[in-house]
Amino acid sequence: MIPNFRKQFNDAFSPEKYQKLKDTCQQHSSTEIGFRLSESPIFVDKVFQEKLFNAAESIIQQIDSFSAEELNKAIPPQSLVPGDDSHYHFLAIDFGICRNESGELEPQLIELQAFPSLFGFQRQYEEDLRSVYPFLDTFKRRIPINDYIEKLRNIIIGNENPENVILLEIFPEQQKTAVDFSVTENFLGIKTICLTKIIKEGQHLFYEDNGRKIKINRIYNRVIFDELDNIPDLKTDFHFTDDVEGTWVTHPNWFFKISKFILPKLNHTYVPKSYFLNEAPDNLDYSRYVLKPLFSFAGSGVNIHPAQEDVDRITDKENYILQKKVNYAPIFEDINGEFSKAEIRLLFGKAEGSNKLEFLVNLVRMTKAEMVNVNFNKKDAIWIGSTMAFFENDLQK
């Protein structure tokens, strides 16, 4: 999208530099990187950037206009967690980089979630990418890394002692995102604790560290609800539906409240039309839509070629949406003259006591497969996987 930087990167690229990038990223983590890193970042021009952030701003304004009563309808009764609050700390908005009928590039909203993503790893990844390709310093750092860590600290730790703050996950060492947990630990000095290791005494939660029982006052929650349902014979002392003391970052109910549940309620040029499956028009052409379960993550359960029989098999239609297909643009040229498509995720954070989200970092997923998700990429392709975007507006003056 910025042709001179695409050419400069491709000319500078080598397999040795790609290996150096992976090795450098690995040095900042005690955990293996569980997903493929793309060989290349992307470069976003001013016109597309303006469309992207205007759409994000409109979406955020619409989210904030919804009543608590409306958003609470998203929470399945069996998943309601006590102690709900009005503050969500994180928002991830995924846009496809698409081409419209006039041939112009435009963002199209794919998904959004009030749930943390790779806030730690992505910022460290930017530094690692710059170290391998120094010409990227032509783009200024939007937030210097020490300032970024401080912002993350204000959101996740707040005024607590880091010892009393945990990153909560289920079997964290098995998660593809474990590298982010490791980087976050390095940034903030908190520990990653498995849900199965939490000790519950009355309304208080604890974890053990070298024989010491330490009280938990604040939980940076990375547990994805639909994963718990897929773990047979899971035994824990603490259950999310227990009424306990402590502050959630973010409260688990927000996982449902800002999710695919609100897609049919949003209106914008760059928001594809969506319907709850139980409210879809009878004459809808399913071939023009993607069928998605409301509360899945990382592309699980998505049907990109739904047919009438697929719809007929679903008994809980209120838990699915149909989202109009978008036309991803294969515009990111690799060193072999082939082209990749991409999605860009804008990651926002909001500190305790603040009422305004701040754009912190971005994440890009590149692909040559039909679905834009690192889990669905072709094994032997290049210019695929996880990376980030550099914006023309951030060029040094």
Short mmCIF file of C-alpha atoms in Angstrom, two decimals:
data_model
loop_
_atom_site.label_atom_id
_atom_site.label_comp_id
_atom_site.label_asym_id
_atom_site.label_seq_id
_atom_site.Cartn_x
_atom_site.Cartn_y
_atom_site.Cartn_z
CA MET A 1 0.00 0.00 0.00
CA ILE A 2 3.09 2.22 0.23
CA PRO A 3 4.89 0.89 -2.86
CA ASN A 4 8.36 2.27 -2.13
CA PHE A 5 8.45 0.65 1.32
CA ARG A 6 7.14 -2.64 -0.04
CA LYS A 7 9.96 -2.64 -2.59
CA GLN A 8 12.53 -1.60 0.02
CA PHE A 9 11.50 -4.37 2.38
CA ASN A 10 11.40 -7.06 -0.31
CA ASP A 11 14.84 -5.99 -1.58
CA ALA A 12 16.23 -6.15 1.98
CA PHE A 13 14.62 -9.48 2.86
CA SER A 14 16.57 -12.72 3.12
CA PRO A 15 15.85 -16.10 4.74
CA GLU A 16 18.73 -15.37 7.13
CA LYS A 17 17.06 -12.15 8.30
CA TYR A 18 13.77 -13.97 8.78
CA GLN A 19 15.52 -16.54 10.95
CA LYS A 20 17.22 -13.74 12.88
CA LEU A 21 13.81 -12.14 13.48
CA LYS A 22 12.39 -15.38 14.85
CA ASP A 23 15.46 -15.94 17.03
CA THR A 24 15.31 -12.38 18.36
CA CYS A 25 11.63 -12.72 19.23
CA GLN A 26 12.34 -16.02 20.95
CA GLN A 27 15.07 -14.47 23.10
CA HIS A 28 12.47 -12.27 24.80
CA SER A 29 10.36 -15.23 25.89
CA SER A 30 10.83 -18.32 28.00
CA THR A 31 8.10 -19.96 25.91
CA GLU A 32 8.08 -21.17 22.31
CA ILE A 33 6.24 -18.95 19.83
CA GLY A 34 3.17 -21.05 19.10
CA PHE A 35 2.13 -19.41 15.84
CA ARG A 36 3.80 -18.57 12.55
CA LEU A 37 5.43 -15.18 12.19
CA SER A 38 5.06 -13.67 8.75
CA GLU A 39 8.24 -12.79 6.91
CA SER A 40 7.00 -9.25 6.33
CA PRO A 41 5.09 -6.41 7.94
CA ILE A 42 2.61 -4.38 5.91
CA PHE A 43 2.73 -0.67 5.08
CA VAL A 44 -0.53 1.28 5.27
CA ASP A 45 -1.05 4.53 3.36
CA LYS A 46 -2.78 7.65 4.70
CA VAL A 47 -6.02 7.14 2.79
CA PHE A 48 -6.62 3.63 4.10
CA GLN A 49 -5.47 4.60 7.60
CA GLU A 50 -8.03 7.40 7.73
CA LYS A 51 -10.81 5.02 6.68
CA LEU A 52 -9.63 2.46 9.24
CA PHE A 53 -9.57 4.76 12.25
CA ASN A 54 -12.75 6.62 11.29
CA ALA A 55 -14.54 3.27 11.21
CA ALA A 56 -13.05 2.25 14.56
CA GLU A 57 -14.07 5.56 16.15
CA SER A 58 -17.64 5.19 14.90
CA ILE A 59 -17.84 1.61 16.17
CA ILE A 60 -16.57 2.63 19.62
CA GLN A 61 -19.11 5.47 19.79
CA GLN A 62 -21.91 3.05 18.92
CA ILE A 63 -20.73 0.53 21.52
CA ASP A 64 -20.72 3.21 24.20
CA SER A 65 -24.26 4.23 23.24
CA PHE A 66 -25.72 0.78 23.99
CA SER A 67 -27.47 0.47 27.33
CA ALA A 68 -26.25 -1.96 29.97
CA GLU A 69 -29.59 -3.74 29.65
CA GLU A 70 -29.07 -4.28 25.91
CA LEU A 71 -25.51 -5.57 26.31
CA ASN A 72 -26.45 -7.87 29.19
CA LYS A 73 -28.72 -9.81 26.82
CA ALA A 74 -25.54 -11.28 25.32
CA ILE A 75 -24.54 -13.16 28.47
CA PRO A 76 -25.67 -16.81 28.56
CA PRO A 77 -27.38 -17.38 31.95
CA GLN A 78 -25.08 -20.30 32.78
CA SER A 79 -22.02 -18.10 32.14
CA LEU A 80 -23.01 -15.04 34.17
CA VAL A 81 -20.11 -14.03 36.43
CA PRO A 82 -20.94 -12.08 39.62
CA GLY A 83 -19.56 -8.61 40.27
CA ASP A 84 -20.11 -7.16 36.80
CA ASP A 85 -18.93 -3.61 36.23
CA SER A 86 -19.30 -0.88 33.62
CA HIS A 87 -15.59 -0.70 32.74
CA TYR A 88 -14.01 -2.75 29.99
CA HIS A 89 -10.22 -2.40 29.81
CA PHE A 90 -9.56 -3.81 26.33
CA LEU A 91 -11.06 -3.77 22.87
CA ALA A 92 -9.81 -5.59 19.78
CA ILE A 93 -11.35 -4.64 16.42
CA ASP A 94 -10.52 -6.79 13.38
CA PHE A 95 -10.82 -5.33 9.89
CA GLY A 96 -10.30 -7.11 6.61
CA ILE A 97 -8.28 -5.20 4.03
CA CYS A 98 -10.75 -5.40 1.17
CA ARG A 99 -11.59 -4.07 -2.26
CA ASN A 100 -15.03 -2.64 -2.97
CA GLU A 101 -17.05 -2.84 -6.18
CA SER A 102 -15.38 0.35 -7.45
CA GLY A 103 -11.96 -1.21 -7.01
CA GLU A 104 -11.01 0.96 -4.03
CA LEU A 105 -9.34 -0.45 -0.94
CA GLU A 106 -11.39 -0.19 2.21
CA PRO A 107 -11.54 -1.80 5.67
CA GLN A 108 -14.42 -4.13 6.47
CA LEU A 109 -15.22 -5.09 10.05
CA ILE A 110 -14.78 -8.82 10.65
CA GLU A 111 -15.05 -9.21 14.42
CA LEU A 112 -14.55 -7.36 17.67
CA GLN A 113 -14.12 -8.40 21.29
CA ALA A 114 -13.69 -6.71 24.67
CA PHE A 115 -10.95 -9.16 25.48
CA PRO A 116 -7.15 -8.85 25.61
CA SER A 117 -4.98 -9.94 22.71
CA LEU A 118 -1.19 -9.93 22.28
CA PHE A 119 -0.66 -6.56 24.00
CA GLY A 120 2.73 -7.62 25.35
CA PHE A 121 4.20 -9.58 22.46
CA GLN A 122 3.15 -7.17 19.70
CA ARG A 123 4.96 -4.21 21.23
CA GLN A 124 8.12 -6.25 21.80
CA TYR A 125 7.78 -7.67 18.27
CA GLU A 126 7.87 -4.14 16.87
CA GLU A 127 11.25 -3.55 18.54
CA ASP A 128 12.56 -6.89 17.29
CA LEU A 129 11.40 -6.17 13.74
CA ARG A 130 13.09 -2.76 13.80
CA SER A 131 16.34 -4.31 15.06
CA VAL A 132 16.52 -6.65 12.04
CA TYR A 133 15.39 -4.01 9.52
CA PRO A 134 16.80 -0.65 10.71
CA PHE A 135 15.17 1.27 7.84
CA LEU A 136 11.86 0.77 9.67
CA ASP A 137 13.01 3.50 12.06
CA THR A 138 11.89 5.84 9.27
CA PHE A 139 8.54 5.30 10.98
CA LYS A 140 8.45 6.86 14.44
CA ARG A 141 7.36 4.81 17.42
CA ARG A 142 3.82 5.88 18.24
CA ILE A 143 4.44 5.07 21.90
CA PRO A 144 8.05 4.60 23.14
CA ILE A 145 8.37 1.17 24.70
CA ASN A 146 8.91 2.38 28.28
CA ASP A 147 5.82 4.60 28.02
CA TYR A 148 3.92 1.69 26.52
CA ILE A 149 4.85 -0.60 29.41
CA GLU A 150 3.71 2.09 31.85
CA LYS A 151 0.35 2.36 30.08
CA LEU A 152 -0.03 -1.42 30.23
CA ARG A 153 0.91 -1.31 33.92
CA ASN A 154 -1.79 1.30 34.62
CA ILE A 155 -4.40 -0.89 32.93
CA ILE A 156 -3.45 -4.32 34.26
CA ILE A 157 -1.88 -3.61 37.65
CA GLY A 158 -3.42 -0.24 38.53
CA ASN A 159 -2.53 0.69 42.10
CA GLU A 160 -1.99 -2.90 43.25
CA ASN A 161 1.22 -4.60 44.28
CA PRO A 162 2.28 -6.70 41.23
CA GLU A 163 2.59 -9.72 43.55
CA ASN A 164 -1.18 -9.57 44.12
CA VAL A 165 -1.97 -9.40 40.39
CA ILE A 166 -2.00 -12.50 38.19
CA LEU A 167 -2.41 -13.35 34.53
CA LEU A 168 -5.05 -16.09 34.59
CA GLU A 169 -5.21 -18.79 31.91
CA ILE A 170 -6.15 -22.44 31.65
CA PHE A 171 -3.07 -24.63 31.04
CA PRO A 172 -1.09 -21.56 29.90
CA GLU A 173 1.92 -23.55 28.73
CA GLN A 174 -0.32 -25.26 26.13
CA GLN A 175 -1.69 -22.04 24.65
CA LYS A 176 -0.45 -20.76 21.28
CA THR A 177 -0.35 -17.29 22.84
CA ALA A 178 1.94 -18.38 25.72
CA VAL A 179 4.70 -16.18 24.30
CA ASP A 180 2.53 -13.15 25.11
CA PHE A 181 2.18 -14.31 28.71
CA SER A 182 5.95 -14.53 29.00
CA VAL A 183 6.53 -11.06 27.54
CA THR A 184 3.81 -9.62 29.79
CA GLU A 185 5.49 -11.17 32.83
CA ASN A 186 8.77 -9.53 31.78
CA PHE A 187 7.09 -6.16 31.23
CA LEU A 188 5.04 -6.04 34.43
CA GLY A 189 6.56 -8.44 36.94
CA ILE A 190 3.36 -10.46 37.39
CA LYS A 191 2.95 -14.23 37.30
CA THR A 192 0.90 -16.40 34.96
CA ILE A 193 -1.25 -18.80 36.98
CA CYS A 194 -3.29 -21.74 35.71
CA LEU A 195 -6.96 -21.79 36.69
CA THR A 196 -6.41 -25.25 38.19
CA LYS A 197 -3.84 -23.79 40.62
CA ILE A 198 -6.11 -21.12 42.11
CA ILE A 199 -6.93 -21.66 45.80
CA LYS A 200 -10.33 -20.46 47.02
CA GLU A 201 -11.01 -19.75 50.69
CA GLY A 202 -14.43 -18.24 51.21
CA GLN A 203 -14.59 -15.23 48.90
CA HIS A 204 -10.82 -14.87 48.71
CA LEU A 205 -8.49 -16.25 46.03
CA PHE A 206 -4.84 -17.21 46.43
CA TYR A 207 -1.94 -18.73 44.52
CA GLU A 208 1.21 -20.40 45.78
CA ASP A 209 4.72 -19.21 45.02
CA ASN A 210 7.68 -21.09 46.50
CA GLY A 211 5.57 -22.32 49.38
CA ARG A 212 4.01 -18.91 50.09
CA LYS A 213 0.27 -18.44 49.77
CA ILE A 214 -0.33 -15.07 48.11
CA LYS A 215 -3.68 -13.28 47.96
CA ILE A 216 -5.04 -12.34 44.53
CA ASN A 217 -6.56 -8.86 44.34
CA ARG A 218 -6.59 -8.34 40.58
CA ILE A 219 -6.98 -10.81 37.71
CA TYR A 220 -5.76 -10.13 34.17
CA ASN A 221 -8.09 -12.67 32.60
CA ARG A 222 -6.97 -14.55 29.47
CA VAL A 223 -9.31 -17.54 29.85
CA ILE A 224 -11.59 -17.97 26.83
CA PHE A 225 -14.94 -19.35 27.89
CA ASP A 226 -15.51 -21.76 25.03
CA GLU A 227 -12.19 -23.47 25.79
CA LEU A 228 -13.37 -24.47 29.28
CA ASP A 229 -16.37 -26.26 27.79
CA ASN A 230 -14.04 -28.35 25.62
CA ILE A 231 -11.85 -29.65 28.46
CA PRO A 232 -13.18 -32.99 29.75
CA ASP A 233 -13.15 -33.67 33.50
CA LEU A 234 -11.77 -30.22 34.31
CA LYS A 235 -11.45 -29.85 38.08
CA THR A 236 -10.85 -26.46 39.69
CA ASP A 237 -11.21 -25.07 43.20
CA PHE A 238 -12.45 -21.77 41.77
CA HIS A 239 -15.24 -21.44 39.22
CA PHE A 240 -15.93 -18.26 37.29
CA THR A 241 -19.51 -18.17 38.53
CA ASP A 242 -18.33 -18.07 42.18
CA ASP A 243 -18.88 -14.78 44.02
CA VAL A 244 -15.37 -13.73 45.05
CA GLU A 245 -13.51 -10.58 46.01
CA GLY A 246 -11.12 -8.99 43.56
CA THR A 247 -11.02 -6.93 40.39
CA TRP A 248 -11.23 -8.47 36.93
CA VAL A 249 -9.24 -7.02 34.04
CA THR A 250 -11.53 -7.26 32.12
CA HIS A 251 -14.62 -8.69 33.83
CA PRO A 252 -15.50 -11.97 32.04
CA ASN A 253 -19.02 -10.81 31.19
CA TRP A 254 -17.54 -8.33 28.70
CA PHE A 255 -16.30 -11.28 26.62
CA PHE A 256 -19.95 -11.77 25.67
CA LYS A 257 -21.23 -8.19 25.78
CA ILE A 258 -18.83 -6.82 23.17
CA SER A 259 -18.56 -9.67 20.71
CA LYS A 260 -20.20 -10.90 17.54
CA PHE A 261 -23.43 -10.37 19.48
CA ILE A 262 -23.39 -6.65 18.61
CA LEU A 263 -22.41 -6.98 14.93
CA PRO A 264 -26.04 -6.93 13.71
CA LYS A 265 -26.58 -3.76 15.77
CA LEU A 266 -23.72 -1.75 14.22
CA ASN A 267 -24.12 0.58 11.25
CA HIS A 268 -21.30 1.94 9.11
CA THR A 269 -20.10 1.85 5.52
CA TYR A 270 -17.31 -0.46 6.63
CA VAL A 271 -19.50 -2.80 8.70
CA PRO A 272 -20.86 -5.70 6.60
CA LYS A 273 -24.54 -6.46 7.07
CA SER A 274 -25.15 -9.13 9.73
CA TYR A 275 -28.22 -10.98 11.00
CA PHE A 276 -28.88 -13.17 13.99
CA LEU A 277 -29.60 -16.52 12.38
CA ASN A 278 -33.04 -16.71 14.00
CA GLU A 279 -33.91 -13.26 12.58
CA ALA A 280 -32.49 -13.66 9.06
CA PRO A 281 -34.86 -13.01 6.13
CA ASP A 282 -36.37 -16.16 4.63
CA ASN A 283 -35.10 -15.44 1.12
CA LEU A 284 -31.49 -14.78 2.12
CA ASP A 285 -28.84 -16.10 -0.28
CA TYR A 286 -26.60 -18.01 2.13
CA SER A 287 -23.79 -18.21 -0.43
CA ARG A 288 -23.18 -14.49 0.11
CA TYR A 289 -22.79 -14.87 3.88
CA VAL A 290 -20.48 -16.43 6.46
CA LEU A 291 -22.07 -18.41 9.30
CA LYS A 292 -20.46 -17.77 12.69
CA PRO A 293 -21.17 -18.95 16.23
CA LEU A 294 -21.50 -15.97 18.56
CA PHE A 295 -18.95 -16.93 21.17
CA SER A 296 -16.12 -18.78 19.49
CA PHE A 297 -12.56 -17.51 19.17
CA ALA A 298 -9.73 -17.83 16.63
CA GLY A 299 -12.05 -18.84 13.81
CA SER A 300 -13.42 -22.00 15.41
CA GLY A 301 -16.85 -23.06 14.18
CA VAL A 302 -16.93 -20.60 11.27
CA ASN A 303 -18.59 -21.86 8.07
CA ILE A 304 -17.59 -19.80 5.04
CA HIS A 305 -19.80 -21.78 2.65
CA PRO A 306 -23.08 -22.29 4.54
CA ALA A 307 -25.91 -24.14 2.86
CA GLN A 308 -29.57 -24.53 3.79
CA GLU A 309 -28.90 -27.92 5.37
CA ASP A 310 -26.22 -26.38 7.62
CA VAL A 311 -28.71 -23.81 8.85
CA ASP A 312 -31.44 -26.42 9.32
CA ARG A 313 -29.19 -28.52 11.56
CA ILE A 314 -28.70 -25.68 14.05
CA THR A 315 -31.21 -25.81 16.91
CA ASP A 316 -29.95 -22.75 18.84
CA LYS A 317 -30.14 -20.27 15.98
CA GLU A 318 -30.08 -17.31 18.38
CA ASN A 319 -26.43 -18.19 19.09
CA TYR A 320 -25.29 -17.73 15.47
CA ILE A 321 -24.99 -14.85 13.05
CA LEU A 322 -24.82 -14.56 9.29
CA GLN A 323 -22.31 -11.93 8.17
CA LYS A 324 -22.11 -10.72 4.59
CA LYS A 325 -18.93 -11.87 2.86
CA VAL A 326 -16.23 -9.36 2.05
CA ASN A 327 -13.71 -9.30 -0.76
CA TYR A 328 -10.22 -9.54 0.72
CA ALA A 329 -7.67 -7.86 -1.52
CA PRO A 330 -4.52 -9.89 -2.35
CA ILE A 331 -2.21 -6.87 -2.53
CA PHE A 332 0.85 -7.70 -0.41
CA GLU A 333 3.52 -8.87 -2.84
CA ASP A 334 6.12 -11.39 -1.70
CA ILE A 335 9.60 -11.92 -3.12
CA ASN A 336 8.25 -14.45 -5.65
CA GLY A 337 5.68 -12.06 -7.11
CA GLU A 338 2.76 -13.78 -5.35
CA PHE A 339 0.27 -11.88 -3.22
CA SER A 340 -1.16 -12.25 0.28
CA LYS A 341 -4.34 -10.96 1.90
CA ALA A 342 -4.53 -9.54 5.40
CA GLU A 343 -6.60 -8.53 8.39
CA ILE A 344 -5.53 -5.80 10.75
CA ARG A 345 -6.47 -5.82 14.43
CA LEU A 346 -6.52 -2.51 16.27
CA LEU A 347 -5.85 -3.00 19.98
CA PHE A 348 -7.21 -0.43 22.41
CA GLY A 349 -6.78 -0.12 26.18
CA LYS A 350 -8.53 1.88 28.88
CA ALA A 351 -6.97 2.48 32.30
CA GLU A 352 -8.98 2.19 35.52
CA GLY A 353 -10.93 5.39 36.10
CA SER A 354 -10.65 6.52 32.48
CA ASN A 355 -13.64 6.63 30.15
CA LYS A 356 -11.65 6.78 26.91
CA LEU A 357 -10.05 3.96 24.96
CA GLU A 358 -6.55 4.59 23.63
CA PHE A 359 -5.13 2.92 20.54
CA LEU A 360 -2.02 1.08 21.75
CA VAL A 361 -0.74 -1.34 19.12
CA ASN A 362 -1.81 -3.31 16.05
CA LEU A 363 -1.61 -6.90 14.92
CA VAL A 364 -1.79 -8.12 11.33
CA ARG A 365 -2.57 -11.61 10.07
CA MET A 366 -1.50 -12.41 6.52
CA THR A 367 -2.68 -15.37 4.49
CA LYS A 368 -2.96 -16.97 1.08
CA ALA A 369 -5.70 -19.31 2.29
CA GLU A 370 -9.45 -18.77 2.16
CA MET A 371 -9.76 -17.91 5.86
CA VAL A 372 -7.61 -15.12 7.28
CA ASN A 373 -6.43 -16.75 10.49
CA VAL A 374 -2.99 -18.06 11.39
CA ASN A 375 -4.57 -21.44 12.21
CA PHE A 376 -5.77 -21.88 8.62
CA ASN A 377 -2.67 -20.93 6.64
CA LYS A 378 -1.03 -23.06 3.98
CA LYS A 379 2.01 -24.83 5.37
CA ASP A 380 4.46 -24.13 2.55
CA ALA A 381 3.55 -20.52 1.71
CA ILE A 382 5.50 -17.36 2.59
CA TRP A 383 4.25 -13.90 3.56
CA ILE A 384 1.70 -15.57 5.85
CA GLY A 385 1.19 -15.50 9.59
CA SER A 386 1.28 -12.87 12.32
CA THR A 387 2.94 -9.48 11.87
CA MET A 388 2.13 -5.77 12.21
CA ALA A 389 1.42 -2.63 10.19
CA PHE A 390 3.47 0.52 9.81
CA PHE A 391 1.41 3.63 9.00
CA GLU A 392 2.34 6.36 6.54
CA ASN A 393 1.20 9.01 9.04
CA ASP A 394 3.96 7.82 11.40
CA LEU A 395 6.77 8.60 8.95
CA GLN A 396 9.42 10.87 10.46
CA LYS A 397 9.04 14.43 9.21
#
